[in-house]
């Protein structure tokens, strides 16, 4: 791995930094988990897209810049360092888009990706069900064959962004007689305003509807919205899961920028004699930088023809635990003020630390619980025997 950047990469970083300096809102946008904030973040996606910064690594024909993964990492570092808004379109661009690039048709990519890049269509993730979370293969929602497409029936829950999003993607059981639970599944896209769809928001700890339940009652989906072959949804879904646990959902720039802000918070507020708190700040900074190096190593491996594979589980466990530790340290530095949300006039960082902490608590659960990830690490990376389940 070469840790030096080329002149062209430095120029790319400078271009990104200049654009972000000129365009990042001076006042943080409202939380994207509210209707007002969702609309504001959608508008921000349009601003990014207008100058092709919303999906820098995508081909130009879909709204990107055709940038390498290394340049994507550089952009992400600049993006988070600039304090730019959270990405309301992340489910689409980080999860569905890689799936379409790998398993979709040319028609699907041409139809879906440009409106995703511009923020015109925001996507929700619809995988979990009331009795099917980390054990995804136990899902019960069905896709029944009908003339020209499929009828979706069942219930999805904890669907990220679904309270205000336009469309969703998920996995459905299309062959109830398949020999094994992960067989006979089909990966489909569907509109959230279609006949038969009921969206019921779920309040987060702070009351904001970050998730929603979806009730599907004979929702018609045409054949053109099946990704991959019918019955082969598990194989398609695993590429989505790999992206979710690996690089795309939690790029290192997010943590290095947060660690820098934490260091600043320490300088502003801490008692220098509190060495225990000082050590926690230092630990967060060291781990954020270690994660950055791990990510660069992964990108170098991919650029050389390799893949992330089961190591995405290492990523997932590491960043989810780092995220909690980093935010808990910030709240301990802030004291009671740290509990104030974005609705309070005195909330530090406009409530960003409080909201970030709330969100971080979900990290060890979503994208496959950390218990499941540790099983994968033990079995596939360390070669240990399967444990009891």
Coordinates of N, CA, C and O in Angstrom, one line a residue, residues 20 63 66 75 95 131 136 156 160 179 181 190-191 221 225 227 229 236 259 305 311 314 316 320 338 346:
X20 N -16.8 22.4 -1.5 CA -17.5 22.2 -0.2 C -17.4 23.5 0.6 O -18.4 23.9 1.2
X63 N -24.3 10.2 -13.7 CA -24.3 11.4 -12.8 C -23.0 11.5 -12.0 O -22.9 12.4 -11.2
X66 N -16.8 9.2 -12.4 CA -15.9 8.1 -12.8 C -14.6 8.0 -11.9 O -13.6 7.5 -12.4
X75 N -12.6 12.2 -1.2 CA -13.8 13.1 -1.2 C -14.6 13.0 0.2 O -15.0 14.0 0.8
X95 N -26.1 1.2 -1.0 CA -26.6 -0.2 -0.9 C -27.2 -0.7 -2.2 O -26.8 -1.7 -2.7
X131 N -40.1 -10.9 12.8 CA -39.4 -12.0 13.3 C -38.2 -12.4 12.5 O -37.7 -13.6 12.5
X136 N -31.8 -13.1 8.4 CA -32.6 -12.6 7.2 C -33.3 -13.7 6.5 O -34.4 -13.6 5.9
X156 N -42.7 -5.5 6.6 CA -41.3 -5.1 6.8 C -41.3 -4.1 8.0 O -42.2 -3.4 8.2
X160 N -35.3 1.8 7.2 CA -34.6 3.1 7.3 C -35.1 4.0 6.2 O -35.2 3.6 5.0
X179 N -36.0 -25.9 -0.7 CA -35.4 -26.8 0.2 C -34.8 -26.1 1.4 O -34.9 -26.7 2.6
X181 N -34.0 -22.2 3.7 CA -34.6 -20.9 3.9 C -34.0 -19.8 3.0 O -34.7 -18.9 2.6
X190 N -39.8 -1.5 -5.1 CA -41.2 -1.2 -5.2 C -41.5 0.3 -4.7 O -40.7 0.8 -3.9
X191 N -42.5 0.9 -5.2 CA -42.8 2.3 -4.8 C -43.6 2.3 -3.5 O -44.4 1.4 -3.2
X221 N -45.8 -5.4 -8.5 CA -44.5 -5.0 -8.9 C -44.2 -5.6 -10.3 O -44.3 -6.8 -10.4
X225 N -38.7 -4.7 -12.3 CA -38.2 -4.3 -11.0 C -37.6 -5.4 -10.2 O -37.4 -5.3 -9.0
X227 N -34.4 -7.6 -9.4 CA -33.0 -7.5 -9.5 C -32.4 -8.9 -9.5 O -32.6 -9.6 -8.5
X229 N -32.0 -12.8 -11.0 CA -33.0 -13.8 -11.4 C -34.0 -14.1 -10.3 O -33.6 -14.2 -9.1
X236 N -28.0 -12.1 -4.5 CA -28.0 -10.7 -4.8 C -27.9 -9.9 -3.5 O -27.1 -8.9 -3.4
X259 N -13.4 12.6 15.3 CA -12.3 12.5 16.3 C -11.6 13.9 16.4 O -11.2 14.3 17.5
X305 N -7.5 -5.9 -7.8 CA -8.3 -7.1 -8.2 C -8.9 -7.9 -7.1 O -9.6 -8.9 -7.4
X311 N -14.1 -9.9 5.4 CA -13.5 -8.8 6.2 C -14.4 -7.6 6.4 O -14.1 -6.8 7.3
X314 N -15.3 -7.4 10.0 CA -14.3 -6.7 10.8 C -14.6 -5.2 10.8 O -14.6 -4.6 11.9
X316 N -17.4 -3.7 10.2 CA -18.7 -3.4 10.8 C -18.5 -3.4 12.4 O -19.0 -2.5 13.0
X320 N -18.7 0.3 14.4 CA -19.9 0.5 15.2 C -19.5 0.7 16.7 O -20.2 1.5 17.4
X338 N -24.8 18.2 27.0 CA -24.7 17.2 26.0 C -26.0 16.5 25.7 O -26.2 15.9 24.6
X346 N -29.6 26.2 23.4 CA -28.2 26.0 24.0 C -27.5 24.7 23.6 O -26.5 24.4 24.2

